[in-house]
Coordinates of C-alpha atoms in Angstrom, one line a residue:
M134 CA -17.3 -0.6 -4.3
G135 CA -14.2 -2.1 -2.8
K136 CA -15.4 -1.5 0.7
A137 CA -13.7 -3.2 3.5
T138 CA -14.9 -2.2 7.0
P139 CA -14.4 -4.4 10.1
V140 CA -16.8 -7.3 10.6
V141 CA -18.1 -7.9 14.1
G142 CA -19.1 -11.6 14.4
D143 CA -18.4 -14.8 16.1
R144 CA -15.0 -15.5 17.4
D145 CA -15.1 -19.3 17.7
P146 CA -11.6 -21.0 17.6
A147 CA -12.5 -22.5 14.2
P148 CA -15.4 -21.8 11.8
R149 CA -18.0 -24.6 12.3
G150 CA -18.3 -26.7 9.1
A151 CA -15.6 -24.6 7.3
P152 CA -12.8 -26.3 5.4
A153 CA -10.0 -27.0 7.8
P154 CA -6.5 -25.8 6.9
A155 CA -4.6 -28.6 5.1
H156 CA -1.4 -29.7 6.9
A157 CA -2.5 -28.0 10.2
G158 CA 0.6 -26.3 11.8
A159 CA 2.5 -26.1 8.5
E160 CA 2.7 -23.1 6.2
P161 CA 0.3 -23.6 3.3
R162 CA 1.5 -23.7 -0.3
T163 CA 0.2 -20.9 -2.4
S164 CA -0.9 -21.1 -6.1
V165 CA -1.1 -17.6 -7.7
I166 CA -3.5 -17.0 -10.5
V167 CA -3.2 -14.2 -13.0
C168 CA -6.0 -13.8 -15.6
A169 CA -5.5 -12.0 -18.9
F170 CA -7.7 -11.2 -21.9
S171 CA -6.0 -8.5 -24.0
D172 CA -2.8 -8.4 -26.1
A173 CA -2.8 -4.6 -25.3
R174 CA -1.8 -5.4 -21.7
W175 CA 1.1 -7.7 -22.6
D176 CA 3.8 -5.6 -21.0
A177 CA 1.8 -5.3 -17.8
L178 CA 1.1 -9.1 -17.8
C179 CA 4.9 -9.7 -18.0
A180 CA 5.5 -7.4 -15.1
A181 CA 2.8 -9.1 -13.0
V182 CA 4.3 -12.6 -13.6
A183 CA 7.8 -11.3 -12.9
S184 CA 6.7 -10.0 -9.6
I185 CA 5.4 -13.4 -8.6
D186 CA 8.8 -14.9 -9.4
A187 CA 10.5 -12.2 -7.2
Q188 CA 8.6 -13.0 -4.0
S189 CA 10.5 -13.4 -0.7
H190 CA 8.0 -16.2 0.1
P191 CA 8.1 -18.3 -3.2
A192 CA 4.8 -19.3 -4.8
H193 CA 4.2 -23.0 -5.0
Q194 CA 2.7 -22.5 -8.4
A195 CA 2.0 -19.6 -10.9
I196 CA -1.0 -20.0 -13.2
V197 CA -1.7 -17.7 -16.1
V198 CA -5.3 -18.0 -17.4
I199 CA -6.0 -16.6 -20.9
D200 CA -9.7 -15.6 -21.5
H201 CA -10.7 -16.8 -24.9
N202 CA -7.8 -15.3 -26.9
P203 CA -5.9 -18.0 -28.8
G204 CA -3.2 -15.7 -30.0
L205 CA -2.5 -14.4 -26.5
L206 CA -2.6 -18.0 -25.2
A207 CA 0.2 -19.1 -27.6
R208 CA 2.3 -16.1 -26.8
A209 CA 1.9 -16.6 -23.1
R210 CA 2.9 -20.3 -23.3
A211 CA 6.0 -19.4 -25.2
R212 CA 7.0 -16.7 -22.7
F213 CA 6.0 -18.0 -19.3
T214 CA 7.7 -21.4 -19.3
G215 CA 8.0 -21.5 -15.6
A216 CA 4.2 -21.1 -15.1
T217 CA 1.1 -23.2 -15.8
V218 CA -0.6 -21.4 -18.8
I219 CA -4.1 -22.5 -19.5
E220 CA -7.2 -21.1 -21.3
N221 CA -10.5 -20.2 -19.7
S222 CA -12.6 -23.3 -20.1
G223 CA -15.7 -21.6 -18.7
R224 CA -17.8 -18.6 -19.8
P225 CA -15.9 -15.6 -21.1
G226 CA -15.1 -13.2 -18.3
L227 CA -13.0 -12.8 -15.2
S228 CA -15.1 -15.1 -13.1
G229 CA -14.9 -17.9 -15.6
A230 CA -11.1 -17.4 -16.0
R231 CA -10.6 -17.4 -12.2
N232 CA -12.6 -20.6 -11.9
S233 CA -10.5 -22.3 -14.5
G234 CA -7.4 -21.3 -12.6
I235 CA -8.9 -22.7 -9.4
K236 CA -9.3 -26.1 -11.1
A237 CA -5.6 -26.1 -12.0
A238 CA -4.4 -25.0 -8.6
T239 CA -2.6 -27.5 -6.4
G240 CA -1.8 -25.3 -3.4
E241 CA -3.7 -25.1 -0.2
V242 CA -4.1 -21.4 -0.7
V243 CA -5.1 -19.7 -4.0
A244 CA -4.0 -16.1 -4.5
F245 CA -5.2 -13.8 -7.3
L246 CA -3.2 -10.9 -8.8
D247 CA -4.5 -8.7 -11.6
D248 CA -2.7 -8.8 -15.0
D249 CA -2.0 -5.1 -14.6
A250 CA -0.7 -5.2 -11.1
V251 CA 2.7 -5.7 -9.6
A252 CA 3.2 -7.4 -6.2
D253 CA 5.6 -6.1 -3.6
P254 CA 8.3 -8.7 -2.9
G255 CA 6.8 -9.4 0.6
W256 CA 3.2 -9.8 -0.8
L257 CA 2.8 -13.6 -0.4
E258 CA 4.7 -13.6 2.9
A259 CA 2.2 -11.0 4.3
L260 CA -0.8 -12.9 3.0
A261 CA 0.5 -16.2 4.5
R262 CA 0.6 -14.7 8.0
G263 CA -3.2 -14.3 7.9
F264 CA -3.8 -18.0 7.1
A265 CA -1.9 -19.1 10.3
D266 CA -5.3 -18.4 12.0
P267 CA -7.7 -21.3 11.2
R268 CA -10.7 -18.9 11.3
V269 CA -9.3 -17.1 8.2
L270 CA -10.8 -18.3 4.9
G271 CA -9.7 -15.4 2.8
A272 CA -7.1 -12.6 3.0
G273 CA -6.2 -9.5 0.9
G274 CA -4.2 -6.4 1.1
A275 CA -3.6 -2.8 -0.1
V276 CA -3.8 -2.0 -3.8
D277 CA -2.0 1.3 -4.6
P278 CA -2.7 3.2 -7.8
L279 CA 0.2 3.6 -10.2
W280 CA -1.1 6.5 -12.4
A281 CA 0.5 6.2 -15.8
A282 CA -0.2 9.9 -16.5
G283 CA -0.2 11.2 -13.0
R284 CA -3.1 11.4 -10.6
P285 CA -5.8 13.9 -11.8
A286 CA -6.1 16.7 -9.3
W287 CA -9.9 16.4 -9.3
F288 CA -9.9 12.6 -8.5
P289 CA -11.0 12.0 -4.9
A290 CA -9.1 9.3 -2.9
E291 CA -12.5 8.1 -1.6
F292 CA -13.3 6.9 -5.1
D293 CA -10.0 5.0 -5.8
W294 CA -12.2 1.9 -6.0
V295 CA -13.2 3.2 -9.4
V296 CA -9.7 2.2 -10.6
G297 CA -9.6 -1.0 -8.6
C298 CA -7.6 0.3 -5.7
A299 CA -7.8 0.8 -2.0
H300 CA -9.6 4.0 -1.0
N301 CA -9.9 6.4 1.9
G302 CA -12.1 4.8 4.6
M303 CA -10.5 1.4 4.5
P304 CA -8.7 -0.1 7.5
T305 CA -5.2 1.2 8.1
G306 CA -4.1 -1.9 10.0
R307 CA -5.0 -5.6 10.0
A308 CA -8.8 -6.1 10.4
A309 CA -11.6 -8.6 9.6
V310 CA -13.6 -7.2 6.7
R311 CA -16.6 -8.1 4.6
N312 CA -14.6 -8.4 1.4
V313 CA -11.2 -7.8 -0.1
I314 CA -10.1 -6.2 -3.4
G315 CA -10.0 -8.4 -6.4
A316 CA -6.6 -7.3 -7.6
N317 CA -5.0 -8.6 -4.3
M318 CA -6.7 -11.5 -2.6
A319 CA -6.3 -15.1 -1.5
F320 CA -8.5 -17.9 -0.2
R321 CA -8.2 -21.4 1.1
A322 CA -8.6 -23.7 -1.9
E323 CA -11.0 -26.0 -0.1
A324 CA -13.3 -23.0 0.6
L325 CA -13.2 -21.9 -3.0
R326 CA -14.2 -25.4 -4.2
A327 CA -16.9 -25.8 -1.5
L328 CA -18.4 -22.5 -2.8
D329 CA -18.1 -23.5 -6.4
G330 CA -15.7 -20.6 -7.1
F331 CA -16.8 -17.3 -8.4
R332 CA -20.3 -16.7 -9.6
E333 CA -20.2 -16.5 -13.4
G334 CA -23.4 -14.4 -13.7
I335 CA -21.7 -11.3 -12.3
G336 CA -18.5 -9.4 -12.8
R337 CA -16.2 -8.2 -15.5
V338 CA -16.3 -9.5 -19.1
G339 CA -13.5 -8.1 -21.2
A340 CA -13.2 -4.3 -20.7
V341 CA -16.8 -3.8 -19.5
P342 CA -16.4 -2.1 -16.1
L343 CA -18.7 -4.3 -14.0
G344 CA -17.5 -6.0 -10.8
C345 CA -18.5 -7.4 -7.4
E346 CA -17.7 -11.0 -8.1
E347 CA -15.1 -11.1 -5.2
T348 CA -17.6 -9.3 -2.9
D349 CA -20.2 -11.9 -3.7
L350 CA -17.8 -14.8 -3.0
C351 CA -16.7 -13.2 0.4
I352 CA -20.3 -12.7 1.4
R353 CA -21.3 -16.2 0.5
A354 CA -18.3 -17.6 2.5
R355 CA -19.5 -15.8 5.7
Q356 CA -23.1 -16.7 5.1
R357 CA -22.1 -20.3 4.9
W358 CA -19.5 -20.2 7.8
P359 CA -20.6 -17.3 10.0
S360 CA -17.6 -17.6 12.4
A361 CA -15.1 -17.5 9.6
E362 CA -13.1 -14.4 8.7
V363 CA -11.9 -12.5 5.7
L364 CA -8.8 -10.6 6.7
Y365 CA -7.4 -7.3 5.3
D366 CA -3.7 -6.7 5.9
P367 CA -2.3 -3.5 4.2
A368 CA 1.2 -4.9 4.6
A369 CA 0.3 -7.2 1.7
R370 CA 0.8 -4.6 -1.0
V371 CA 0.5 -4.5 -4.8
E372 CA 0.6 -1.6 -7.3
H373 CA -2.2 -1.4 -9.8
L374 CA -1.5 0.3 -13.2
V375 CA -4.0 3.0 -14.0
P376 CA -3.8 3.9 -17.7
P377 CA -4.5 7.5 -18.8
D378 CA -8.1 6.8 -20.0
R379 CA -9.1 5.7 -16.5
G380 CA -8.3 9.1 -15.2
S381 CA -11.0 10.7 -17.3
L382 CA -14.4 12.0 -15.9
R383 CA -16.1 9.8 -18.6
Y384 CA -14.5 6.6 -17.2
F385 CA -15.2 7.7 -13.6
L386 CA -18.9 8.1 -14.3
S387 CA -19.2 4.9 -16.4
R388 CA -17.5 3.0 -13.6
C389 CA -19.7 4.5 -10.9
R390 CA -22.8 3.7 -13.0
A391 CA -21.6 0.1 -13.6
E392 CA -20.8 -0.3 -9.9
G393 CA -24.4 0.7 -9.0
R394 CA -25.8 -1.9 -11.4
S395 CA -23.4 -4.5 -10.1
K396 CA -24.5 -3.8 -6.5
A397 CA -28.2 -4.2 -7.6
L398 CA -27.3 -7.7 -9.0
L399 CA -25.3 -8.5 -5.9
A400 CA -28.2 -7.6 -3.6
R401 CA -30.4 -9.9 -5.6
F402 CA -28.0 -12.8 -5.1
V403 CA -26.9 -12.4 -1.5
G404 CA -29.6 -10.1 0.0
A405 CA -29.5 -6.3 0.4
A406 CA -28.5 -6.5 4.1
D407 CA -25.2 -8.1 3.3
G408 CA -24.8 -6.8 -0.2
L409 CA -25.0 -3.1 0.9
S410 CA -23.8 -3.2 4.5
D411 CA -20.4 -1.6 3.9
E412 CA -21.8 0.9 1.3
R413 CA -24.2 2.3 3.9
A414 CA -21.3 3.1 6.3
Y415 CA -19.2 4.4 3.4
T416 CA -22.0 6.7 2.3
A417 CA -22.8 7.9 5.8
R418 CA -19.3 8.5 7.1
T419 CA -16.5 8.3 4.5
L420 CA -18.0 10.4 1.7
P421 CA -19.2 13.4 3.9
R422 CA -15.7 13.5 5.4
G423 CA -14.2 13.5 1.9
V424 CA -16.5 16.4 0.8
L425 CA -15.5 18.4 3.9
R426 CA -11.8 17.6 3.3
G427 CA -12.1 18.9 -0.3
L428 CA -13.8 22.1 0.9
R429 CA -11.1 22.6 3.6
D430 CA -8.3 22.1 1.0
A431 CA -9.9 24.7 -1.2
L432 CA -10.0 27.2 1.7
H433 CA -6.3 26.6 2.2
G434 CA -5.5 27.4 -1.4
D435 CA -5.9 24.0 -3.1
L436 CA -8.7 25.0 -5.5
A437 CA -8.8 21.4 -6.9
G438 CA -10.4 20.5 -3.5
L439 CA -13.7 22.0 -4.8
R440 CA -13.5 19.7 -7.8
R441 CA -12.8 16.7 -5.6
A442 CA -15.7 17.5 -3.4
G443 CA -17.9 17.9 -6.4
A444 CA -16.7 14.6 -7.9
I445 CA -17.7 12.8 -4.6
V446 CA -21.2 14.2 -4.9
L447 CA -21.4 13.4 -8.6
G448 CA -20.0 9.9 -8.1
L449 CA -22.4 9.0 -5.4
A450 CA -25.4 10.3 -7.4
T451 CA -24.2 8.3 -10.5
T452 CA -23.7 5.1 -8.5
T453 CA -27.1 5.5 -6.9
L454 CA -28.8 6.0 -10.3
G455 CA -26.9 2.9 -11.5
Y456 CA -28.3 0.9 -8.6
A457 CA -31.8 2.2 -9.2
S458 CA -31.7 1.3 -12.9
G459 CA -30.3 -2.1 -12.0
R460 CA -33.2 -2.7 -9.6
L461 CA -35.7 -1.5 -12.2
A462 CA -34.2 -3.8 -14.9
R463 CA -34.3 -6.7 -12.5
E464 CA -38.0 -6.0 -11.6
G465 CA -38.8 -5.7 -15.3
H466 CA -37.5 -9.2 -15.9
G467 CA -39.6 -10.6 -13.2

C-alpha cells in the first residue's frame, strides 16, 4: 500500500555514511525519468513529458525509458527530441526500466513521474526544497486521482492506493515517512547508485498489478542510513490518470490481492518489522475510521457510504488473503 506515516528516528545533522549532497549549498540539478511500456498510453505519455517541460523549476534532464517495445521506442525518439529516449537494458518491468534511467541520469537528484501522470508546474520546485536538508535522501508528494469516467460512488478514499494515488490517512503537511508513492518521487542519485537502484525481483511488469519496489528502496535506504530521511510534501503534486477499467470492483480486488502478495515478498526481503510497519497503523486506525465515516454518511442520506464501508472491509480481507497466499507460496519454495 502507498502508506506514508511519519517516521520517528535519529535527527543527526547528516546521515552517517550516507551520500553527501553534491555541490553542497547549491540547488541540485534534477533528472526526471518517465518509464513507458504500452502504445495504448501514448497520449498520456505525451502529456507527462509536456508537464516536465512546463515546470517553474526547469528539469536538468528529461529521460524517457521504453520497456522492451521497439515500435514505441522509435515513436518516442521521433516525438521527444528534447529528451533523452532510451530502451530498458535490464529485465522487463518497471524496476528494470527505472534502473536504466538512473544509469543515464546526470543530475544530482533523480525524480520519477509515471507515464500516465501530469505534474503540477511547481512540482520540481517543491521537491527541490526538501533536498536543501542534507538528511533527506528521498522526497515525494501528493498524487491526486484523475478519474476518466468519474469517481465511483462506492470507491473509498482509504483505498486510493489501489489506483496509485495518495489516500486518506497520509500526512496533510510535510513529514518524514517510511516511503513515498512511485508516481511522484525523487532521490539523490548517489544514494540510488549506492543501493544498486530498484530491486528487479519485485514490482510491476507490464500491466500486472504488482508493486512495492519503491517501498523496498526507501526501506533499504533507511536500513543502511538510519538517520537519513524520506520526506513527503503534499505541495509537490501530480495528477494520475485513472482509466475506467480501474474503477471496477474486479480491478479493485485484483489490485488488493496483488498488493498482499507484494507485501509478502517485501517482508521476505526487508523483514516484516519494516515491511509492514505502516500497514499495521493503517489497519488499526485509518480503516476503522473509514468504515465509521461510511456508516455515518449513510445515516445522513448518502447510501453509497454503506458500499464504501463494505469495500473497505472487503479490500482489507482480500489484501490479507493475498499476503497469506504469498507467504504460503514462499514457504512452499523453501
